[in-house]
């Protein structure tokens, strides 16, 4: 990734974690995830294949040193994250437990810069960067553009038939 470009999102498997909207998506659809599990996910994605200690997660979740039951709260956040990812602890595809030490994100992670757009290629990248465009409208635009570019009679009529 060229230097000077800030990370906008992480992509792993069918998921994308958008740092700007602070949303997790699976195949383009939003997955419900509370703030603390999302913060844990970002800490893990920032250091894929590396051990992220429980102490580091504690600092991420409670930077001011709040007085809470850290172990229980960290376990709860990781369990909610695993549930959102559909990632069972015993057969993990994403989050490896390192007993009494922390967690490790396993699997390839792609970092997307502000110049990359989530889930899109080519001209659609620039169109998707307009945050005022509703997700459904953007999806329909891209489907219509795809059909239009195929330039077959059926594809052209399909491109014009898309409705919101």
mmCIF file of N, CA and C in Angstrom, residues 34-152:
data_model
loop_
_atom_site.group_PDB
_atom_site.id
_atom_site.type_symbol
_atom_site.label_atom_id
_atom_site.label_comp_id
_atom_site.label_asym_id
_atom_site.label_seq_id
_atom_site.Cartn_x
_atom_site.Cartn_y
_atom_site.Cartn_z
ATOM 1 N N UNK A 34 -21.551 -4.941 18.541
ATOM 2 C CA UNK A 34 -21.424 -3.843 19.485
ATOM 3 C C UNK A 34 -20.016 -3.250 19.421
ATOM 4 N N UNK A 35 -19.840 -2.121 20.110
ATOM 5 C CA UNK A 35 -18.587 -1.374 20.032
ATOM 6 C C UNK A 35 -17.390 -2.140 20.591
ATOM 7 N N UNK A 36 -17.504 -2.732 21.762
ATOM 8 C CA UNK A 36 -16.348 -3.415 22.348
ATOM 9 C C UNK A 36 -15.880 -4.600 21.502
ATOM 10 N N UNK A 37 -16.760 -5.486 21.043
ATOM 11 C CA UNK A 37 -16.290 -6.547 20.154
ATOM 12 C C UNK A 37 -15.667 -5.997 18.868
ATOM 13 N N UNK A 38 -16.201 -4.880 18.352
ATOM 14 C CA UNK A 38 -15.620 -4.277 17.152
ATOM 15 C C UNK A 38 -14.208 -3.766 17.441
ATOM 16 N N UNK A 39 -14.005 -3.170 18.604
ATOM 17 C CA UNK A 39 -12.672 -2.701 18.987
ATOM 18 C C UNK A 39 -11.693 -3.867 19.122
ATOM 19 N N UNK A 40 -12.152 -4.975 19.682
ATOM 20 C CA UNK A 40 -11.307 -6.171 19.784
ATOM 21 C C UNK A 40 -10.943 -6.655 18.386
ATOM 22 N N UNK A 41 -11.918 -6.689 17.489
ATOM 23 C CA UNK A 41 -11.665 -7.108 16.113
ATOM 24 C C UNK A 41 -10.601 -6.233 15.468
ATOM 25 N N UNK A 42 -10.711 -4.915 15.618
ATOM 26 C CA UNK A 42 -9.724 -4.014 15.022
ATOM 27 C C UNK A 42 -8.338 -4.240 15.607
ATOM 28 N N UNK A 43 -8.254 -4.488 16.911
ATOM 29 C CA UNK A 43 -6.956 -4.758 17.537
ATOM 30 C C UNK A 43 -6.329 -6.021 16.949
ATOM 31 N N UNK A 44 -7.144 -7.037 16.706
ATOM 32 C CA UNK A 44 -6.641 -8.283 16.130
ATOM 33 C C UNK A 44 -6.261 -8.109 14.662
ATOM 34 N N UNK A 45 -7.092 -7.400 13.903
ATOM 35 C CA UNK A 45 -6.823 -7.204 12.475
ATOM 36 C C UNK A 45 -5.604 -6.324 12.242
ATOM 37 N N UNK A 46 -5.330 -5.438 13.175
ATOM 38 C CA UNK A 46 -4.176 -4.556 13.048
ATOM 39 C C UNK A 46 -2.865 -5.328 13.158
ATOM 40 N N UNK A 47 -2.911 -6.490 13.802
ATOM 41 C CA UNK A 47 -1.709 -7.309 13.990
ATOM 42 C C UNK A 47 -2.010 -8.767 13.654
ATOM 43 N N UNK A 48 -2.353 -9.066 12.389
ATOM 44 C CA UNK A 48 -2.701 -10.444 12.034
ATOM 45 C C UNK A 48 -1.524 -11.387 12.267
ATOM 46 N N UNK A 49 -1.839 -12.587 12.697
ATOM 47 C CA UNK A 49 -0.866 -13.648 12.977
ATOM 48 C C UNK A 49 0.004 -13.374 14.196
ATOM 49 N N UNK A 50 -0.174 -12.245 14.845
ATOM 50 C CA UNK A 50 0.602 -11.920 16.044
ATOM 51 C C UNK A 50 -0.276 -12.090 17.274
ATOM 52 N N UNK A 51 0.377 -12.398 18.391
ATOM 53 C CA UNK A 51 -0.338 -12.486 19.654
ATOM 54 C C UNK A 51 -0.757 -11.086 20.087
ATOM 55 N N UNK A 52 -2.038 -10.920 20.353
ATOM 56 C CA UNK A 52 -2.554 -9.682 20.936
ATOM 57 C C UNK A 52 -2.906 -10.046 22.376
ATOM 58 N N UNK A 53 -2.138 -9.502 23.302
ATOM 59 C CA UNK A 53 -2.287 -9.900 24.698
ATOM 60 C C UNK A 53 -3.583 -9.375 25.303
ATOM 61 N N UNK A 54 -3.995 -10.031 26.368
ATOM 62 C CA UNK A 54 -5.168 -9.579 27.104
ATOM 63 C C UNK A 54 -4.913 -8.185 27.670
ATOM 64 N N UNK A 55 -3.666 -7.925 28.048
ATOM 65 C CA UNK A 55 -3.313 -6.597 28.563
ATOM 66 C C UNK A 55 -3.531 -5.530 27.483
ATOM 67 N N UNK A 56 -3.109 -5.829 26.245
ATOM 68 C CA UNK A 56 -3.303 -4.871 25.147
ATOM 69 C C UNK A 56 -4.799 -4.649 24.886
ATOM 70 N N UNK A 57 -5.567 -5.727 24.873
ATOM 71 C CA UNK A 57 -7.014 -5.594 24.661
ATOM 72 C C UNK A 57 -7.627 -4.758 25.779
ATOM 73 N N UNK A 58 -7.165 -4.975 26.985
ATOM 74 C CA UNK A 58 -7.643 -4.183 28.131
ATOM 75 C C UNK A 58 -7.385 -2.698 27.897
ATOM 76 N N UNK A 59 -6.193 -2.353 27.405
ATOM 77 C CA UNK A 59 -5.865 -0.946 27.138
ATOM 78 C C UNK A 59 -6.715 -0.378 26.009
ATOM 79 N N UNK A 60 -7.031 -1.203 25.021
ATOM 80 C CA UNK A 60 -7.869 -0.754 23.907
ATOM 81 C C UNK A 60 -9.294 -0.475 24.386
ATOM 82 N N UNK A 61 -9.824 -1.380 25.192
ATOM 83 C CA UNK A 61 -11.217 -1.254 25.631
ATOM 84 C C UNK A 61 -11.410 -0.239 26.752
ATOM 85 N N UNK A 62 -10.428 -0.125 27.635
ATOM 86 C CA UNK A 62 -10.550 0.772 28.788
ATOM 87 C C UNK A 62 -9.270 1.590 28.947
ATOM 88 N N UNK A 63 -9.028 2.558 28.066
ATOM 89 C CA UNK A 63 -7.777 3.324 28.110
ATOM 90 C C UNK A 63 -7.615 4.155 29.378
ATOM 91 N N UNK A 64 -8.686 4.482 30.042
ATOM 92 C CA UNK A 64 -8.612 5.319 31.249
ATOM 93 C C UNK A 64 -8.438 4.492 32.512
ATOM 94 N N UNK A 65 -8.321 3.191 32.389
ATOM 95 C CA UNK A 65 -8.124 2.343 33.549
ATOM 96 C C UNK A 65 -9.346 2.204 34.428
ATOM 97 N N UNK A 66 -10.504 2.049 33.824
ATOM 98 C CA UNK A 66 -11.734 1.858 34.596
ATOM 99 C C UNK A 66 -11.627 0.606 35.460
ATOM 100 N N UNK A 67 -12.350 0.590 36.548
ATOM 101 C CA UNK A 67 -12.330 -0.536 37.461
ATOM 102 C C UNK A 67 -13.479 -1.486 37.122
ATOM 103 N N UNK A 68 -13.195 -2.485 36.270
ATOM 104 C CA UNK A 68 -14.186 -3.487 35.881
ATOM 105 C C UNK A 68 -13.531 -4.862 35.951
ATOM 106 N N UNK A 69 -14.330 -5.902 35.853
ATOM 107 C CA UNK A 69 -13.809 -7.269 35.799
ATOM 108 C C UNK A 69 -13.297 -7.502 34.372
ATOM 109 N N UNK A 70 -12.012 -7.209 34.164
ATOM 110 C CA UNK A 70 -11.442 -7.224 32.819
ATOM 111 C C UNK A 70 -11.544 -8.594 32.158
ATOM 112 N N UNK A 71 -11.171 -9.640 32.870
ATOM 113 C CA UNK A 71 -11.164 -10.967 32.259
ATOM 114 C C UNK A 71 -12.548 -11.365 31.774
ATOM 115 N N UNK A 72 -13.545 -11.186 32.605
ATOM 116 C CA UNK A 72 -14.913 -11.530 32.204
ATOM 117 C C UNK A 72 -15.366 -10.663 31.025
ATOM 118 N N UNK A 73 -15.070 -9.374 31.080
ATOM 119 C CA UNK A 73 -15.500 -8.452 30.022
ATOM 120 C C UNK A 73 -14.789 -8.738 28.703
ATOM 121 N N UNK A 74 -13.497 -9.065 28.760
ATOM 122 C CA UNK A 74 -12.762 -9.409 27.532
ATOM 123 C C UNK A 74 -13.326 -10.699 26.950
ATOM 124 N N UNK A 75 -13.532 -11.706 27.789
ATOM 125 C CA UNK A 75 -14.108 -12.972 27.312
ATOM 126 C C UNK A 75 -15.469 -12.739 26.663
ATOM 127 N N UNK A 76 -16.280 -11.901 27.274
ATOM 128 C CA UNK A 76 -17.605 -11.587 26.750
ATOM 129 C C UNK A 76 -17.498 -10.904 25.384
ATOM 130 N N UNK A 77 -16.601 -9.931 25.258
ATOM 131 C CA UNK A 77 -16.424 -9.220 23.981
ATOM 132 C C UNK A 77 -15.944 -10.176 22.891
ATOM 133 N N UNK A 78 -15.004 -11.056 23.222
ATOM 134 C CA UNK A 78 -14.493 -12.015 22.235
ATOM 135 C C UNK A 78 -15.590 -13.007 21.852
ATOM 136 N N UNK A 79 -16.370 -13.453 22.814
ATOM 137 C CA UNK A 79 -17.474 -14.376 22.499
ATOM 138 C C UNK A 79 -18.510 -13.724 21.585
ATOM 139 N N UNK A 80 -18.833 -12.457 21.823
ATOM 140 C CA UNK A 80 -19.779 -11.748 20.950
ATOM 141 C C UNK A 80 -19.186 -11.559 19.556
ATOM 142 N N UNK A 81 -17.883 -11.292 19.492
ATOM 143 C CA UNK A 81 -17.209 -11.160 18.200
ATOM 144 C C UNK A 81 -17.254 -12.487 17.448
ATOM 145 N N UNK A 82 -16.933 -13.564 18.126
ATOM 146 C CA UNK A 82 -16.974 -14.885 17.486
ATOM 147 C C UNK A 82 -18.378 -15.212 16.983
ATOM 148 N N UNK A 83 -19.376 -14.868 17.766
ATOM 149 C CA UNK A 83 -20.762 -15.121 17.343
ATOM 150 C C UNK A 83 -21.086 -14.337 16.073
ATOM 151 N N UNK A 84 -20.655 -13.095 15.993
ATOM 152 C CA UNK A 84 -20.915 -12.271 14.805
ATOM 153 C C UNK A 84 -20.201 -12.826 13.577
ATOM 154 N N UNK A 85 -19.014 -13.401 13.788
ATOM 155 C CA UNK A 85 -18.240 -13.962 12.678
ATOM 156 C C UNK A 85 -18.658 -15.397 12.357
ATOM 157 N N UNK A 86 -19.481 -16.005 13.220
ATOM 158 C CA UNK A 86 -19.826 -17.411 13.039
ATOM 159 C C UNK A 86 -18.602 -18.285 13.227
ATOM 160 N N UNK A 87 -17.755 -17.917 14.172
ATOM 161 C CA UNK A 87 -16.446 -18.540 14.367
ATOM 162 C C UNK A 87 -16.402 -19.231 15.731
ATOM 163 N N UNK A 88 -16.647 -20.536 15.751
ATOM 164 C CA UNK A 88 -16.629 -21.287 17.007
ATOM 165 C C UNK A 88 -15.206 -21.401 17.536
ATOM 166 N N UNK A 89 -15.049 -21.297 18.841
ATOM 167 C CA UNK A 89 -13.716 -21.336 19.457
ATOM 168 C C UNK A 89 -12.997 -22.652 19.174
ATOM 169 N N UNK A 90 -13.727 -23.757 19.141
ATOM 170 C CA UNK A 90 -13.097 -25.068 18.930
ATOM 171 C C UNK A 90 -12.665 -25.297 17.487
ATOM 172 N N UNK A 91 -13.335 -24.686 16.546
ATOM 173 C CA UNK A 91 -12.998 -24.825 15.128
ATOM 174 C C UNK A 91 -12.849 -23.439 14.518
ATOM 175 N N UNK A 92 -11.940 -22.677 15.053
ATOM 176 C CA UNK A 92 -11.808 -21.272 14.676
ATOM 177 C C UNK A 92 -11.173 -21.100 13.302
ATOM 178 N N UNK A 93 -11.790 -20.226 12.526
ATOM 179 C CA UNK A 93 -11.233 -19.847 11.229
ATOM 180 C C UNK A 93 -10.592 -18.469 11.289
ATOM 181 N N UNK A 94 -10.893 -17.715 12.346
ATOM 182 C CA UNK A 94 -10.414 -16.341 12.433
ATOM 183 C C UNK A 94 -9.666 -16.024 13.728
ATOM 184 N N UNK A 95 -10.205 -16.417 14.871
ATOM 185 C CA UNK A 95 -9.633 -16.001 16.156
ATOM 186 C C UNK A 95 -9.112 -17.219 16.911
ATOM 187 N N UNK A 96 -7.807 -17.237 17.126
ATOM 188 C CA UNK A 96 -7.177 -18.314 17.888
ATOM 189 C C UNK A 96 -6.998 -17.862 19.332
ATOM 190 N N UNK A 97 -7.388 -18.711 20.259
ATOM 191 C CA UNK A 97 -7.204 -18.439 21.683
ATOM 192 C C UNK A 97 -5.808 -18.907 22.091
ATOM 193 N N UNK A 98 -5.044 -18.037 22.735
ATOM 194 C CA UNK A 98 -3.748 -18.406 23.300
ATOM 195 C C UNK A 98 -3.966 -18.402 24.814
ATOM 196 N N UNK A 99 -4.151 -19.596 25.412
ATOM 197 C CA UNK A 99 -4.574 -19.680 26.811
ATOM 198 C C UNK A 99 -3.770 -18.789 27.763
ATOM 199 N N UNK A 100 -4.510 -18.042 28.567
ATOM 200 C CA UNK A 100 -4.006 -17.148 29.613
ATOM 201 C C UNK A 100 -3.129 -16.012 29.087
ATOM 202 N N UNK A 101 -2.996 -15.890 27.775
ATOM 203 C CA UNK A 101 -2.141 -14.835 27.225
ATOM 204 C C UNK A 101 -2.904 -13.852 26.363
ATOM 205 N N UNK A 102 -3.781 -14.351 25.486
ATOM 206 C CA UNK A 102 -4.503 -13.449 24.603
ATOM 207 C C UNK A 102 -5.088 -14.175 23.414
ATOM 208 N N UNK A 103 -5.073 -13.474 22.278
ATOM 209 C CA UNK A 103 -5.702 -14.000 21.070
ATOM 210 C C UNK A 103 -4.839 -13.660 19.863
ATOM 211 N N UNK A 104 -5.061 -14.417 18.794
ATOM 212 C CA UNK A 104 -4.336 -14.189 17.546
ATOM 213 C C UNK A 104 -5.343 -14.292 16.410
ATOM 214 N N UNK A 105 -5.272 -13.339 15.472
ATOM 215 C CA UNK A 105 -6.117 -13.431 14.284
ATOM 216 C C UNK A 105 -5.389 -14.306 13.280
ATOM 217 N N UNK A 106 -6.043 -15.370 12.846
ATOM 218 C CA UNK A 106 -5.440 -16.286 11.883
ATOM 219 C C UNK A 106 -6.155 -16.116 10.549
ATOM 220 N N UNK A 107 -5.416 -16.241 9.490
ATOM 221 C CA UNK A 107 -5.994 -16.063 8.167
ATOM 222 C C UNK A 107 -5.519 -14.764 7.544
ATOM 223 N N UNK A 108 -5.604 -14.692 6.227
ATOM 224 C CA UNK A 108 -5.139 -13.496 5.527
ATOM 225 C C UNK A 108 -6.030 -12.286 5.784
ATOM 226 N N UNK A 109 -5.382 -11.136 5.918
ATOM 227 C CA UNK A 109 -6.073 -9.861 6.128
ATOM 228 C C UNK A 109 -5.571 -8.883 5.076
ATOM 229 N N UNK A 110 -6.499 -8.251 4.387
ATOM 230 C CA UNK A 110 -6.152 -7.231 3.390
ATOM 231 C C UNK A 110 -6.480 -5.862 3.974
ATOM 232 N N UNK A 111 -5.511 -4.956 3.907
ATOM 233 C CA UNK A 111 -5.719 -3.588 4.387
ATOM 234 C C UNK A 111 -6.122 -2.723 3.198
ATOM 235 N N UNK A 112 -7.233 -2.035 3.341
ATOM 236 C CA UNK A 112 -7.716 -1.167 2.272
ATOM 237 C C UNK A 112 -7.454 0.274 2.660
ATOM 238 N N UNK A 113 -6.845 1.017 1.751
ATOM 239 C CA UNK A 113 -6.546 2.421 2.023
ATOM 240 C C UNK A 113 -7.731 3.289 1.636
ATOM 241 N N UNK A 114 -7.586 4.583 1.891
ATOM 242 C CA UNK A 114 -8.649 5.523 1.534
ATOM 243 C C UNK A 114 -8.856 5.571 0.026
ATOM 244 N N UNK A 115 -7.872 5.117 -0.749
ATOM 245 C CA UNK A 115 -8.011 5.103 -2.208
ATOM 246 C C UNK A 115 -8.689 3.825 -2.698
ATOM 247 N N UNK A 116 -8.737 2.809 -1.855
ATOM 248 C CA UNK A 116 -9.439 1.582 -2.198
ATOM 249 C C UNK A 116 -10.870 1.722 -1.725
ATOM 250 N N UNK A 117 -11.778 1.093 -2.422
ATOM 251 C CA UNK A 117 -13.165 1.122 -1.969
ATOM 252 C C UNK A 117 -13.602 -0.287 -1.623
ATOM 253 N N UNK A 118 -14.394 -0.383 -0.635
ATOM 254 C CA UNK A 118 -14.796 -1.660 -0.081
ATOM 255 C C UNK A 118 -15.705 -2.403 -1.047
ATOM 256 N N UNK A 119 -15.307 -3.629 -1.413
ATOM 257 C CA UNK A 119 -16.160 -4.517 -2.179
ATOM 258 C C UNK A 119 -16.380 -4.149 -3.629
ATOM 259 N N UNK A 120 -15.616 -3.214 -4.180
ATOM 260 C CA UNK A 120 -15.871 -2.770 -5.542
ATOM 261 C C UNK A 120 -14.584 -2.707 -6.345
ATOM 262 N N UNK A 121 -14.733 -2.675 -7.668
ATOM 263 C CA UNK A 121 -13.590 -2.547 -8.565
ATOM 264 C C UNK A 121 -13.851 -1.427 -9.559
ATOM 265 N N UNK A 122 -12.773 -0.917 -10.163
ATOM 266 C CA UNK A 122 -12.874 0.050 -11.249
ATOM 267 C C UNK A 122 -13.631 1.313 -10.926
ATOM 268 N N UNK A 123 -14.468 1.741 -11.882
ATOM 269 C CA UNK A 123 -15.221 2.980 -11.751
ATOM 270 C C UNK A 123 -16.170 2.951 -10.560
ATOM 271 N N UNK A 124 -16.676 1.790 -10.223
ATOM 272 C CA UNK A 124 -17.578 1.670 -9.087
ATOM 273 C C UNK A 124 -16.940 2.115 -7.789
ATOM 274 N N UNK A 125 -15.605 2.051 -7.700
ATOM 275 C CA UNK A 125 -14.912 2.506 -6.495
ATOM 276 C C UNK A 125 -15.178 3.981 -6.240
ATOM 277 N N UNK A 126 -15.062 4.780 -7.294
ATOM 278 C CA UNK A 126 -15.276 6.222 -7.109
ATOM 279 C C UNK A 126 -16.734 6.514 -6.766
ATOM 280 N N UNK A 127 -17.653 5.792 -7.382
ATOM 281 C CA UNK A 127 -19.070 6.014 -7.096
ATOM 282 C C UNK A 127 -19.403 5.642 -5.652
ATOM 283 N N UNK A 128 -18.809 4.570 -5.166
ATOM 284 C CA UNK A 128 -19.128 4.100 -3.821
ATOM 285 C C UNK A 128 -18.601 5.021 -2.741
ATOM 286 N N UNK A 129 -17.625 5.849 -3.079
ATOM 287 C CA UNK A 129 -17.050 6.722 -2.059
ATOM 288 C C UNK A 129 -17.998 7.847 -1.664
ATOM 289 N N UNK A 130 -19.058 8.047 -2.401
ATOM 290 C CA UNK A 130 -20.019 9.086 -2.053
ATOM 291 C C UNK A 130 -20.903 8.556 -0.935
ATOM 292 N N UNK A 131 -20.680 9.034 0.272
ATOM 293 C CA UNK A 131 -21.396 8.520 1.431
ATOM 294 C C UNK A 131 -22.872 8.887 1.418
ATOM 295 N N UNK A 132 -23.263 9.850 0.611
ATOM 296 C CA UNK A 132 -24.665 10.245 0.578
ATOM 297 C C UNK A 132 -25.510 9.289 -0.264
ATOM 298 N N UNK A 133 -24.871 8.394 -1.023
ATOM 299 C CA UNK A 133 -25.601 7.449 -1.859
ATOM 300 C C UNK A 133 -26.013 6.254 -0.999
ATOM 301 N N UNK A 134 -27.309 5.987 -0.879
ATOM 302 C CA UNK A 134 -27.749 4.834 -0.092
ATOM 303 C C UNK A 134 -27.173 3.537 -0.656
ATOM 304 N N UNK A 135 -26.947 2.583 0.216
ATOM 305 C CA UNK A 135 -26.327 1.322 -0.171
ATOM 306 C C UNK A 135 -27.101 0.617 -1.287
ATOM 307 N N UNK A 136 -28.423 0.607 -1.210
ATOM 308 C CA UNK A 136 -29.239 -0.058 -2.226
ATOM 309 C C UNK A 136 -29.091 0.632 -3.582
ATOM 310 N N UNK A 137 -29.054 1.962 -3.594
ATOM 311 C CA UNK A 137 -28.896 2.698 -4.848
ATOM 312 C C UNK A 137 -27.537 2.397 -5.473
ATOM 313 N N UNK A 138 -26.506 2.344 -4.642
ATOM 314 C CA UNK A 138 -25.160 2.041 -5.146
ATOM 315 C C UNK A 138 -25.129 0.634 -5.732
ATOM 316 N N UNK A 139 -25.756 -0.315 -5.039
ATOM 317 C CA UNK A 139 -25.801 -1.692 -5.518
ATOM 318 C C UNK A 139 -26.508 -1.778 -6.867
ATOM 319 N N UNK A 140 -27.642 -1.097 -6.987
ATOM 320 C CA UNK A 140 -28.385 -1.115 -8.247
ATOM 321 C C UNK A 140 -27.611 -0.438 -9.369
ATOM 322 N N UNK A 141 -26.915 0.646 -9.041
ATOM 323 C CA UNK A 141 -26.091 1.316 -10.047
ATOM 324 C C UNK A 141 -25.045 0.351 -10.593
ATOM 325 N N UNK A 142 -24.356 -0.342 -9.697
ATOM 326 C CA UNK A 142 -23.284 -1.242 -10.125
ATOM 327 C C UNK A 142 -23.824 -2.414 -10.934
ATOM 328 N N UNK A 143 -24.969 -2.958 -10.529
ATOM 329 C CA UNK A 143 -25.575 -4.041 -11.306
ATOM 330 C C UNK A 143 -25.981 -3.546 -12.689
ATOM 331 N N UNK A 144 -26.583 -2.358 -12.745
ATOM 332 C CA UNK A 144 -26.971 -1.785 -14.034
ATOM 333 C C UNK A 144 -25.771 -1.514 -14.919
ATOM 334 N N UNK A 145 -24.711 -0.981 -14.322
ATOM 335 C CA UNK A 145 -23.489 -0.695 -15.088
ATOM 336 C C UNK A 145 -22.876 -1.991 -15.618
ATOM 337 N N UNK A 146 -22.891 -3.041 -14.800
ATOM 338 C CA UNK A 146 -22.364 -4.328 -15.238
ATOM 339 C C UNK A 146 -23.151 -4.833 -16.452
ATOM 340 N N UNK A 147 -24.473 -4.792 -16.354
ATOM 341 C CA UNK A 147 -25.306 -5.243 -17.478
ATOM 342 C C UNK A 147 -25.089 -4.370 -18.710
ATOM 343 N N UNK A 148 -24.980 -3.063 -18.518
ATOM 344 C CA UNK A 148 -24.765 -2.137 -19.627
ATOM 345 C C UNK A 148 -23.448 -2.447 -20.340
ATOM 346 N N UNK A 149 -22.405 -2.729 -19.580
ATOM 347 C CA UNK A 149 -21.092 -3.000 -20.171
ATOM 348 C C UNK A 149 -21.066 -4.307 -20.956
ATOM 349 N N UNK A 150 -21.975 -5.225 -20.671
ATOM 350 C CA UNK A 150 -22.024 -6.480 -21.426
ATOM 351 C C UNK A 150 -22.574 -6.247 -22.822
ATOM 352 N N UNK A 151 -23.414 -5.244 -23.017
ATOM 353 C CA UNK A 151 -23.942 -4.788 -24.299
ATOM 354 C C UNK A 151 -24.671 -5.866 -25.121
ATOM 355 N N UNK A 152 -25.285 -6.815 -24.458
ATOM 356 C CA UNK A 152 -26.152 -7.753 -25.172
ATOM 357 C C UNK A 152 -27.572 -7.205 -25.058
#
